[in-house]
Amino acid sequence: MSIQAKICGLRTAEAVQAAVKGGASHVGFVFYPPSPRHLTPEAAADLVARLPREVVPVALTVDAGDAAIEAILKAVPIRLLQAHGKESPARVAELKRRFGLPVMKAVGIAGPADVNLAHEYETVADLLLLDAKAPKKGLPGGNGLAFDWGLIAHERWARPWFLAGGLTPGNVVEAIRTSGARAVDVSSGVESAPGVKDLDLIAAFLAATASV
């Protein structure tokens, strides 16, 4: 079984092309103004139009209201919602009902209690994203931080899940082997500066995941 890979925080056609060429299964677009990776729905729509059908476009939002999500979906043919804030299980279930799309819930991991929290979303989310817990004053994701992959090495999950947090071309193979992940997510680990994707790093990351 091959490893799926999601390249998140894409902002240019060149970066999208690099992700597609390298074999990414998912590409993520950030709709969160404080992030250096933020895009408008109109800009994202142009990038999604370049995707082949087999690559899944993902909308990352952070505690977004219904009106904001509706504006994104009106402009962009998104196929997966990524809830990357403090959305409760009830809110995740509501997002699925209201918008009729699968939802991936991100959960920050720093210790066993966070792993237990992630399990609470298994009955409502379609997928989980196990990410490093964000610093209190930092962005909710894309901080280049990793967590102890051993915390989830022996967990059994009722839903498919992606591993995220501090992944790079240099450590992703170790991360996969330690955690047991079958899907990975990267953003800052393939950047030359915050929000600036490095095409060579994207290629190297995807080549590394394909080698497992």
JSON list of C-alpha atoms in Angstrom, two decimals:
[
{"chain": "A", "resi": 1, "resn": "MET", "atom": "CA", "xyz": [0.00, 0.00, 0.00]},
{"chain": "A", "resi": 2, "resn": "SER", "atom": "CA", "xyz": [1.49, 3.32, -1.08]},
{"chain": "A", "resi": 3, "resn": "ILE", "atom": "CA", "xyz": [1.81, 6.36, 1.15]},
{"chain": "A", "resi": 4, "resn": "GLN", "atom": "CA", "xyz": [-0.56, 9.23, 0.42]},
{"chain": "A", "resi": 5, "resn": "ALA", "atom": "CA", "xyz": [0.91, 12.72, 0.61]},
{"chain": "A", "resi": 6, "resn": "LYS", "atom": "CA", "xyz": [-0.77, 16.09, 1.00]},
{"chain": "A", "resi": 7, "resn": "ILE", "atom": "CA", "xyz": [1.08, 19.28, 0.17]},
{"chain": "A", "resi": 8, "resn": "CYS", "atom": "CA", "xyz": [-0.62, 22.10, 2.07]},
{"chain": "A", "resi": 9, "resn": "GLY", "atom": "CA", "xyz": [-0.50, 25.86, 1.85]},
{"chain": "A", "resi": 10, "resn": "LEU", "atom": "CA", "xyz": [-0.06, 26.08, -1.92]},
{"chain": "A", "resi": 11, "resn": "ARG", "atom": "CA", "xyz": [-0.27, 29.57, -3.40]},
{"chain": "A", "resi": 12, "resn": "THR", "atom": "CA", "xyz": [1.17, 29.41, -6.93]},
{"chain": "A", "resi": 13, "resn": "ALA", "atom": "CA", "xyz": [0.55, 27.47, -10.11]},
{"chain": "A", "resi": 14, "resn": "GLU", "atom": "CA", "xyz": [4.17, 26.32, -10.11]},
{"chain": "A", "resi": 15, "resn": "ALA", "atom": "CA", "xyz": [3.84, 24.79, -6.65]},
{"chain": "A", "resi": 16, "resn": "VAL", "atom": "CA", "xyz": [0.59, 23.07, -7.60]},
{"chain": "A", "resi": 17, "resn": "GLN", "atom": "CA", "xyz": [2.26, 21.66, -10.70]},
{"chain": "A", "resi": 18, "resn": "ALA", "atom": "CA", "xyz": [5.19, 20.38, -8.63]},
{"chain": "A", "resi": 19, "resn": "ALA", "atom": "CA", "xyz": [2.81, 18.67, -6.21]},
{"chain": "A", "resi": 20, "resn": "VAL", "atom": "CA", "xyz": [0.88, 17.02, -9.03]},
{"chain": "A", "resi": 21, "resn": "LYS", "atom": "CA", "xyz": [4.02, 15.99, -10.91]},
{"chain": "A", "resi": 22, "resn": "GLY", "atom": "CA", "xyz": [5.48, 14.47, -7.75]},
{"chain": "A", "resi": 23, "resn": "GLY", "atom": "CA", "xyz": [2.43, 12.34, -7.11]},
{"chain": "A", "resi": 24, "resn": "ALA", "atom": "CA", "xyz": [0.63, 14.16, -4.28]},
{"chain": "A", "resi": 25, "resn": "SER", "atom": "CA", "xyz": [-2.76, 12.67, -3.48]},
{"chain": "A", "resi": 26, "resn": "HIS", "atom": "CA", "xyz": [-4.10, 15.86, -1.87]},
{"chain": "A", "resi": 27, "resn": "VAL", "atom": "CA", "xyz": [-3.31, 19.57, -2.11]},
{"chain": "A", "resi": 28, "resn": "GLY", "atom": "CA", "xyz": [-4.34, 22.03, 0.56]},
{"chain": "A", "resi": 29, "resn": "PHE", "atom": "CA", "xyz": [-5.36, 25.67, 0.31]},
{"chain": "A", "resi": 30, "resn": "VAL", "atom": "CA", "xyz": [-5.38, 27.84, 3.42]},
{"chain": "A", "resi": 31, "resn": "PHE", "atom": "CA", "xyz": [-8.32, 30.17, 4.02]},
{"chain": "A", "resi": 32, "resn": "TYR", "atom": "CA", "xyz": [-7.10, 31.78, 7.24]},
{"chain": "A", "resi": 33, "resn": "PRO", "atom": "CA", "xyz": [-5.99, 35.44, 6.94]},
{"chain": "A", "resi": 34, "resn": "PRO", "atom": "CA", "xyz": [-3.35, 35.40, 9.72]},
{"chain": "A", "resi": 35, "resn": "SER", "atom": "CA", "xyz": [-1.42, 32.69, 7.87]},
{"chain": "A", "resi": 36, "resn": "PRO", "atom": "CA", "xyz": [1.31, 33.58, 5.36]},
{"chain": "A", "resi": 37, "resn": "ARG", "atom": "CA", "xyz": [-0.24, 30.86, 3.19]},
{"chain": "A", "resi": 38, "resn": "HIS", "atom": "CA", "xyz": [-3.69, 32.50, 3.07]},
{"chain": "A", "resi": 39, "resn": "LEU", "atom": "CA", "xyz": [-5.49, 32.63, -0.26]},
{"chain": "A", "resi": 40, "resn": "THR", "atom": "CA", "xyz": [-8.70, 34.24, -1.41]},
{"chain": "A", "resi": 41, "resn": "PRO", "atom": "CA", "xyz": [-11.34, 31.91, -2.80]},
{"chain": "A", "resi": 42, "resn": "GLU", "atom": "CA", "xyz": [-10.86, 33.48, -6.24]},
{"chain": "A", "resi": 43, "resn": "ALA", "atom": "CA", "xyz": [-7.12, 32.77, -6.26]},
{"chain": "A", "resi": 44, "resn": "ALA", "atom": "CA", "xyz": [-7.69, 29.23, -5.05]},
{"chain": "A", "resi": 45, "resn": "ALA", "atom": "CA", "xyz": [-10.30, 28.61, -7.76]},
{"chain": "A", "resi": 46, "resn": "ASP", "atom": "CA", "xyz": [-7.71, 29.32, -10.45]},
{"chain": "A", "resi": 47, "resn": "LEU", "atom": "CA", "xyz": [-5.28, 26.84, -8.88]},
{"chain": "A", "resi": 48, "resn": "VAL", "atom": "CA", "xyz": [-7.87, 24.10, -8.39]},
{"chain": "A", "resi": 49, "resn": "ALA", "atom": "CA", "xyz": [-8.85, 24.40, -12.04]},
{"chain": "A", "resi": 50, "resn": "ARG", "atom": "CA", "xyz": [-5.38, 23.08, -12.89]},
{"chain": "A", "resi": 51, "resn": "LEU", "atom": "CA", "xyz": [-5.76, 19.86, -10.91]},
{"chain": "A", "resi": 52, "resn": "PRO", "atom": "CA", "xyz": [-6.31, 16.43, -12.44]},
{"chain": "A", "resi": 53, "resn": "ARG", "atom": "CA", "xyz": [-9.31, 14.57, -11.06]},
{"chain": "A", "resi": 54, "resn": "GLU", "atom": "CA", "xyz": [-7.24, 12.13, -9.02]},
{"chain": "A", "resi": 55, "resn": "VAL", "atom": "CA", "xyz": [-5.78, 14.92, -6.83]},
{"chain": "A", "resi": 56, "resn": "VAL", "atom": "CA", "xyz": [-8.10, 16.02, -4.02]},
{"chain": "A", "resi": 57, "resn": "PRO", "atom": "CA", "xyz": [-8.34, 19.79, -3.31]},
{"chain": "A", "resi": 58, "resn": "VAL", "atom": "CA", "xyz": [-8.67, 20.53, 0.41]},
{"chain": "A", "resi": 59, "resn": "ALA", "atom": "CA", "xyz": [-9.88, 23.73, 2.10]},
{"chain": "A", "resi": 60, "resn": "LEU", "atom": "CA", "xyz": [-8.16, 24.47, 5.42]},
{"chain": "A", "resi": 61, "resn": "THR", "atom": "CA", "xyz": [-10.21, 26.71, 7.70]},
{"chain": "A", "resi": 62, "resn": "VAL", "atom": "CA", "xyz": [-9.83, 27.64, 11.35]},
{"chain": "A", "resi": 63, "resn": "ASP", "atom": "CA", "xyz": [-13.02, 27.92, 13.40]},
{"chain": "A", "resi": 64, "resn": "ALA", "atom": "CA", "xyz": [-14.71, 29.38, 10.34]},
{"chain": "A", "resi": 65, "resn": "GLY", "atom": "CA", "xyz": [-18.37, 30.34, 10.33]},
{"chain": "A", "resi": 66, "resn": "ASP", "atom": "CA", "xyz": [-20.88, 28.99, 7.84]},
{"chain": "A", "resi": 67, "resn": "ALA", "atom": "CA", "xyz": [-20.88, 32.15, 5.72]},
{"chain": "A", "resi": 68, "resn": "ALA", "atom": "CA", "xyz": [-17.11, 32.04, 5.24]},
{"chain": "A", "resi": 69, "resn": "ILE", "atom": "CA", "xyz": [-17.18, 28.39, 4.23]},
{"chain": "A", "resi": 70, "resn": "GLU", "atom": "CA", "xyz": [-20.10, 29.00, 1.88]},
{"chain": "A", "resi": 71, "resn": "ALA", "atom": "CA", "xyz": [-18.10, 31.74, 0.14]},
{"chain": "A", "resi": 72, "resn": "ILE", "atom": "CA", "xyz": [-15.18, 29.36, -0.35]},
{"chain": "A", "resi": 73, "resn": "LEU", "atom": "CA", "xyz": [-17.32, 26.56, -1.71]},
{"chain": "A", "resi": 74, "resn": "LYS", "atom": "CA", "xyz": [-19.22, 28.89, -4.00]},
{"chain": "A", "resi": 75, "resn": "ALA", "atom": "CA", "xyz": [-15.97, 29.82, -5.73]},
{"chain": "A", "resi": 76, "resn": "VAL", "atom": "CA", "xyz": [-13.84, 26.70, -5.38]},
{"chain": "A", "resi": 77, "resn": "PRO", "atom": "CA", "xyz": [-14.74, 23.06, -6.19]},
{"chain": "A", "resi": 78, "resn": "ILE", "atom": "CA", "xyz": [-13.35, 21.77, -2.91]},
{"chain": "A", "resi": 79, "resn": "ARG", "atom": "CA", "xyz": [-13.72, 18.05, -2.18]},
{"chain": "A", "resi": 80, "resn": "LEU", "atom": "CA", "xyz": [-12.55, 17.89, 1.44]},
{"chain": "A", "resi": 81, "resn": "LEU", "atom": "CA", "xyz": [-12.93, 20.32, 4.35]},
{"chain": "A", "resi": 82, "resn": "GLN", "atom": "CA", "xyz": [-10.08, 20.53, 6.86]},
{"chain": "A", "resi": 83, "resn": "ALA", "atom": "CA", "xyz": [-11.15, 21.87, 10.26]},
{"chain": "A", "resi": 84, "resn": "HIS", "atom": "CA", "xyz": [-7.91, 23.10, 11.81]},
{"chain": "A", "resi": 85, "resn": "GLY", "atom": "CA", "xyz": [-9.13, 25.06, 14.80]},
{"chain": "A", "resi": 86, "resn": "LYS", "atom": "CA", "xyz": [-10.88, 24.19, 18.04]},
{"chain": "A", "resi": 87, "resn": "GLU", "atom": "CA", "xyz": [-13.97, 22.80, 16.33]},
{"chain": "A", "resi": 88, "resn": "SER", "atom": "CA", "xyz": [-15.87, 20.44, 18.63]},
{"chain": "A", "resi": 89, "resn": "PRO", "atom": "CA", "xyz": [-17.10, 17.01, 17.54]},
{"chain": "A", "resi": 90, "resn": "ALA", "atom": "CA", "xyz": [-20.58, 18.54, 17.29]},
{"chain": "A", "resi": 91, "resn": "ARG", "atom": "CA", "xyz": [-19.28, 21.26, 14.97]},
{"chain": "A", "resi": 92, "resn": "VAL", "atom": "CA", "xyz": [-17.52, 18.71, 12.78]},
{"chain": "A", "resi": 93, "resn": "ALA", "atom": "CA", "xyz": [-20.77, 16.75, 12.47]},
{"chain": "A", "resi": 94, "resn": "GLU", "atom": "CA", "xyz": [-22.60, 20.00, 11.64]},
{"chain": "A", "resi": 95, "resn": "LEU", "atom": "CA", "xyz": [-20.09, 20.86, 8.90]},
{"chain": "A", "resi": 96, "resn": "LYS", "atom": "CA", "xyz": [-20.68, 17.49, 7.27]},
{"chain": "A", "resi": 97, "resn": "ARG", "atom": "CA", "xyz": [-24.45, 17.87, 7.39]},
{"chain": "A", "resi": 98, "resn": "ARG", "atom": "CA", "xyz": [-24.52, 21.45, 6.19]},
{"chain": "A", "resi": 99, "resn": "PHE", "atom": "CA", "xyz": [-22.04, 21.27, 3.33]},
{"chain": "A", "resi": 100, "resn": "GLY", "atom": "CA", "xyz": [-22.28, 17.64, 2.26]},
{"chain": "A", "resi": 101, "resn": "LEU", "atom": "CA", "xyz": [-18.52, 17.17, 2.09]},
{"chain": "A", "resi": 102, "resn": "PRO", "atom": "CA", "xyz": [-16.18, 14.90, 4.02]},
{"chain": "A", "resi": 103, "resn": "VAL", "atom": "CA", "xyz": [-14.36, 16.59, 6.89]},
{"chain": "A", "resi": 104, "resn": "MET", "atom": "CA", "xyz": [-10.83, 16.05, 8.14]},
{"chain": "A", "resi": 105, "resn": "LYS", "atom": "CA", "xyz": [-10.31, 17.20, 11.73]},
{"chain": "A", "resi": 106, "resn": "ALA", "atom": "CA", "xyz": [-6.86, 18.33, 12.81]},
{"chain": "A", "resi": 107, "resn": "VAL", "atom": "CA", "xyz": [-5.86, 17.60, 16.40]},
{"chain": "A", "resi": 108, "resn": "GLY", "atom": "CA", "xyz": [-2.67, 18.93, 17.97]},
{"chain": "A", "resi": 109, "resn": "ILE", "atom": "CA", "xyz": [-0.66, 16.25, 19.76]},
{"chain": "A", "resi": 110, "resn": "ALA", "atom": "CA", "xyz": [1.78, 16.83, 22.61]},
{"chain": "A", "resi": 111, "resn": "GLY", "atom": "CA", "xyz": [0.91, 14.04, 25.04]},
{"chain": "A", "resi": 112, "resn": "PRO", "atom": "CA", "xyz": [-1.39, 11.07, 25.73]},
{"chain": "A", "resi": 113, "resn": "ALA", "atom": "CA", "xyz": [-4.35, 13.32, 26.61]},
{"chain": "A", "resi": 114, "resn": "ASP", "atom": "CA", "xyz": [-4.26, 14.78, 23.11]},
{"chain": "A", "resi": 115, "resn": "VAL", "atom": "CA", "xyz": [-4.26, 11.31, 21.59]},
{"chain": "A", "resi": 116, "resn": "ASN", "atom": "CA", "xyz": [-7.37, 10.53, 23.62]},
{"chain": "A", "resi": 117, "resn": "LEU", "atom": "CA", "xyz": [-8.96, 13.75, 22.36]},
{"chain": "A", "resi": 118, "resn": "ALA", "atom": "CA", "xyz": [-8.26, 12.74, 18.77]},
{"chain": "A", "resi": 119, "resn": "HIS", "atom": "CA", "xyz": [-10.15, 9.50, 19.33]},
{"chain": "A", "resi": 120, "resn": "GLU", "atom": "CA", "xyz": [-13.24, 11.55, 20.30]},
{"chain": "A", "resi": 121, "resn": "TYR", "atom": "CA", "xyz": [-13.52, 12.74, 16.69]},
{"chain": "A", "resi": 122, "resn": "GLU", "atom": "CA", "xyz": [-13.53, 9.27, 15.16]},
{"chain": "A", "resi": 123, "resn": "THR", "atom": "CA", "xyz": [-17.31, 8.98, 15.19]},
{"chain": "A", "resi": 124, "resn": "VAL", "atom": "CA", "xyz": [-17.87, 12.29, 13.36]},
{"chain": "A", "resi": 125, "resn": "ALA", "atom": "CA", "xyz": [-14.83, 13.07, 11.16]},
{"chain": "A", "resi": 126, "resn": "ASP", "atom": "CA", "xyz": [-14.10, 11.22, 7.94]},
{"chain": "A", "resi": 127, "resn": "LEU", "atom": "CA", "xyz": [-10.37, 11.61, 8.43]},
{"chain": "A", "resi": 128, "resn": "LEU", "atom": "CA", "xyz": [-8.04, 12.76, 11.19]},
{"chain": "A", "resi": 129, "resn": "LEU", "atom": "CA", "xyz": [-4.94, 14.93, 10.91]},
{"chain": "A", "resi": 130, "resn": "LEU", "atom": "CA", "xyz": [-2.55, 14.30, 13.79]},
{"chain": "A", "resi": 131, "resn": "ASP", "atom": "CA", "xyz": [-0.40, 17.43, 14.00]},
{"chain": "A", "resi": 132, "resn": "ALA", "atom": "CA", "xyz": [2.04, 18.88, 16.48]},
{"chain": "A", "resi": 133, "resn": "LYS", "atom": "CA", "xyz": [0.28, 20.95, 19.13]},
{"chain": "A", "resi": 134, "resn": "ALA", "atom": "CA", "xyz": [0.61, 24.61, 18.29]},
{"chain": "A", "resi": 135, "resn": "PRO", "atom": "CA", "xyz": [2.27, 27.09, 20.65]},
{"chain": "A", "resi": 136, "resn": "LYS", "atom": "CA", "xyz": [-0.19, 29.24, 22.57]},
{"chain": "A", "resi": 137, "resn": "LYS", "atom": "CA", "xyz": [0.69, 32.36, 20.60]},
{"chain": "A", "resi": 138, "resn": "GLY", "atom": "CA", "xyz": [1.45, 30.70, 17.29]},
{"chain": "A", "resi": 139, "resn": "LEU", "atom": "CA", "xyz": [-0.55, 29.75, 14.25]},
{"chain": "A", "resi": 140, "resn": "PRO", "atom": "CA", "xyz": [-2.73, 26.63, 14.60]},
{"chain": "A", "resi": 141, "resn": "GLY", "atom": "CA", "xyz": [-0.55, 24.84, 12.07]},
{"chain": "A", "resi": 142, "resn": "GLY", "atom": "CA", "xyz": [2.38, 25.21, 9.71]},
{"chain": "A", "resi": 143, "resn": "ASN", "atom": "CA", "xyz": [4.82, 26.00, 12.51]},
{"chain": "A", "resi": 144, "resn": "GLY", "atom": "CA", "xyz": [7.47, 23.46, 11.58]},
{"chain": "A", "resi": 145, "resn": "LEU", "atom": "CA", "xyz": [7.10, 21.67, 14.91]},
{"chain": "A", "resi": 146, "resn": "ALA", "atom": "CA", "xyz": [7.12, 17.91, 15.32]},
{"chain": "A", "resi": 147, "resn": "PHE", "atom": "CA", "xyz": [5.72, 15.76, 18.13]},
{"chain": "A", "resi": 148, "resn": "ASP", "atom": "CA", "xyz": [6.84, 12.43, 19.55]},
{"chain": "A", "resi": 149, "resn": "TRP", "atom": "CA", "xyz": [5.68, 9.99, 16.87]},
{"chain": "A", "resi": 150, "resn": "GLY", "atom": "CA", "xyz": [5.97, 7.18, 19.38]},
{"chain": "A", "resi": 151, "resn": "LEU", "atom": "CA", "xyz": [2.84, 8.53, 21.07]},
{"chain": "A", "resi": 152, "resn": "ILE", "atom": "CA", "xyz": [0.74, 7.14, 18.23]},
{"chain": "A", "resi": 153, "resn": "ALA", "atom": "CA", "xyz": [2.93, 4.22, 17.16]},
{"chain": "A", "resi": 154, "resn": "HIS", "atom": "CA", "xyz": [0.65, 1.58, 18.67]},
{"chain": "A", "resi": 155, "resn": "GLU", "atom": "CA", "xyz": [-2.70, 3.34, 18.37]},
{"chain": "A", "resi": 156, "resn": "ARG", "atom": "CA", "xyz": [-5.54, 1.85, 16.37]},
{"chain": "A", "resi": 157, "resn": "TRP", "atom": "CA", "xyz": [-7.84, 4.28, 14.61]},
{"chain": "A", "resi": 158, "resn": "ALA", "atom": "CA", "xyz": [-11.36, 3.86, 13.29]},
{"chain": "A", "resi": 159, "resn": "ARG", "atom": "CA", "xyz": [-10.74, 6.46, 10.57]},
{"chain": "A", "resi": 160, "resn": "PRO", "atom": "CA", "xyz": [-7.96, 7.06, 8.06]},
{"chain": "A", "resi": 161, "resn": "TRP", "atom": "CA", "xyz": [-5.43, 9.60, 9.32]},
{"chain": "A", "resi": 162, "resn": "PHE", "atom": "CA", "xyz": [-2.64, 11.84, 8.15]},
{"chain": "A", "resi": 163, "resn": "LEU", "atom": "CA", "xyz": [0.55, 12.57, 10.09]},
{"chain": "A", "resi": 164, "resn": "ALA", "atom": "CA", "xyz": [1.65, 16.22, 10.13]},
{"chain": "A", "resi": 165, "resn": "GLY", "atom": "CA", "xyz": [3.93, 18.51, 12.07]},
{"chain": "A", "resi": 166, "resn": "GLY", "atom": "CA", "xyz": [7.56, 19.28, 11.33]},
{"chain": "A", "resi": 167, "resn": "LEU", "atom": "CA", "xyz": [7.84, 16.83, 8.45]},
{"chain": "A", "resi": 168, "resn": "THR", "atom": "CA", "xyz": [10.61, 17.39, 5.89]},
{"chain": "A", "resi": 169, "resn": "PRO", "atom": "CA", "xyz": [12.18, 15.45, 3.04]},
{"chain": "A", "resi": 170, "resn": "GLY", "atom": "CA", "xyz": [14.86, 14.41, 5.50]},
{"chain": "A", "resi": 171, "resn": "ASN", "atom": "CA", "xyz": [12.67, 12.97, 8.28]},
{"chain": "A", "resi": 172, "resn": "VAL", "atom": "CA", "xyz": [9.45, 11.84, 6.61]},
{"chain": "A", "resi": 173, "resn": "VAL", "atom": "CA", "xyz": [10.62, 8.25, 6.08]},
{"chain": "A", "resi": 174, "resn": "GLU", "atom": "CA", "xyz": [11.55, 7.92, 9.75]},
{"chain": "A", "resi": 175, "resn": "ALA", "atom": "CA", "xyz": [8.24, 9.52, 10.74]},
{"chain": "A", "resi": 176, "resn": "ILE", "atom": "CA", "xyz": [6.28, 7.03, 8.65]},
{"chain": "A", "resi": 177, "resn": "ARG", "atom": "CA", "xyz": [8.17, 4.05, 10.00]},
{"chain": "A", "resi": 178, "resn": "THR", "atom": "CA", "xyz": [7.92, 5.17, 13.62]},
{"chain": "A", "resi": 179, "resn": "SER", "atom": "CA", "xyz": [4.28, 6.25, 13.65]},
{"chain": "A", "resi": 180, "resn": "GLY", "atom": "CA", "xyz": [2.84, 3.72, 11.23]},
{"chain": "A", "resi": 181, "resn": "ALA", "atom": "CA", "xyz": [1.31, 6.50, 9.14]},
{"chain": "A", "resi": 182, "resn": "ARG", "atom": "CA", "xyz": [-0.02, 5.67, 5.70]},
{"chain": "A", "resi": 183, "resn": "ALA", "atom": "CA", "xyz": [-0.63, 9.32, 4.82]},
{"chain": "A", "resi": 184, "resn": "VAL", "atom": "CA", "xyz": [1.44, 12.45, 5.51]},
{"chain": "A", "resi": 185, "resn": "ASP", "atom": "CA", "xyz": [0.89, 16.19, 5.31]},
{"chain": "A", "resi": 186, "resn": "VAL", "atom": "CA", "xyz": [3.56, 18.87, 4.84]},
{"chain": "A", "resi": 187, "resn": "SER", "atom": "CA", "xyz": [3.56, 22.64, 4.59]},
{"chain": "A", "resi": 188, "resn": "SER", "atom": "CA", "xyz": [6.47, 24.55, 6.12]},
{"chain": "A", "resi": 189, "resn": "GLY", "atom": "CA", "xyz": [8.80, 21.59, 5.58]},
{"chain": "A", "resi": 190, "resn": "VAL", "atom": "CA", "xyz": [8.83, 22.26, 1.83]},
{"chain": "A", "resi": 191, "resn": "GLU", "atom": "CA", "xyz": [9.26, 26.03, 2.02]},
{"chain": "A", "resi": 192, "resn": "SER", "atom": "CA", "xyz": [12.21, 28.38, 1.57]},
{"chain": "A", "resi": 193, "resn": "ALA", "atom": "CA", "xyz": [10.41, 31.04, 3.63]},
{"chain": "A", "resi": 194, "resn": "PRO", "atom": "CA", "xyz": [7.00, 31.19, 5.35]},
{"chain": "A", "resi": 195, "resn": "GLY", "atom": "CA", "xyz": [4.40, 30.77, 2.62]},
{"chain": "A", "resi": 196, "resn": "VAL", "atom": "CA", "xyz": [6.97, 30.34, -0.15]},
{"chain": "A", "resi": 197, "resn": "LYS", "atom": "CA", "xyz": [7.02, 26.80, -1.49]},
{"chain": "A", "resi": 198, "resn": "ASP", "atom": "CA", "xyz": [10.33, 25.38, -2.76]},
{"chain": "A", "resi": 199, "resn": "LEU", "atom": "CA", "xyz": [9.72, 23.25, -5.84]},
{"chain": "A", "resi": 200, "resn": "ASP", "atom": "CA", "xyz": [12.80, 21.12, -5.26]},
{"chain": "A", "resi": 201, "resn": "LEU", "atom": "CA", "xyz": [11.76, 20.42, -1.67]},
{"chain": "A", "resi": 202, "resn": "ILE", "atom": "CA", "xyz": [8.28, 19.41, -2.81]},
{"chain": "A", "resi": 203, "resn": "ALA", "atom": "CA", "xyz": [9.81, 16.98, -5.29]},
{"chain": "A", "resi": 204, "resn": "ALA", "atom": "CA", "xyz": [12.20, 15.61, -2.66]},
{"chain": "A", "resi": 205, "resn": "PHE", "atom": "CA", "xyz": [9.44, 15.14, -0.09]},
{"chain": "A", "resi": 206, "resn": "LEU", "atom": "CA", "xyz": [7.21, 13.27, -2.50]},
{"chain": "A", "resi": 207, "resn": "ALA", "atom": "CA", "xyz": [10.10, 11.14, -3.70]},
{"chain": "A", "resi": 208, "resn": "ALA", "atom": "CA", "xyz": [10.91, 10.23, -0.09]},
{"chain": "A", "resi": 209, "resn": "THR", "atom": "CA", "xyz": [7.31, 9.19, 0.66]},
{"chain": "A", "resi": 210, "resn": "ALA", "atom": "CA", "xyz": [7.21, 7.12, -2.52]},
{"chain": "A", "resi": 211, "resn": "SER", "atom": "CA", "xyz": [10.32, 5.25, -1.42]},
{"chain": "A", "resi": 212, "resn": "VAL", "atom": "CA", "xyz": [8.72, 3.77, 1.70]}
]
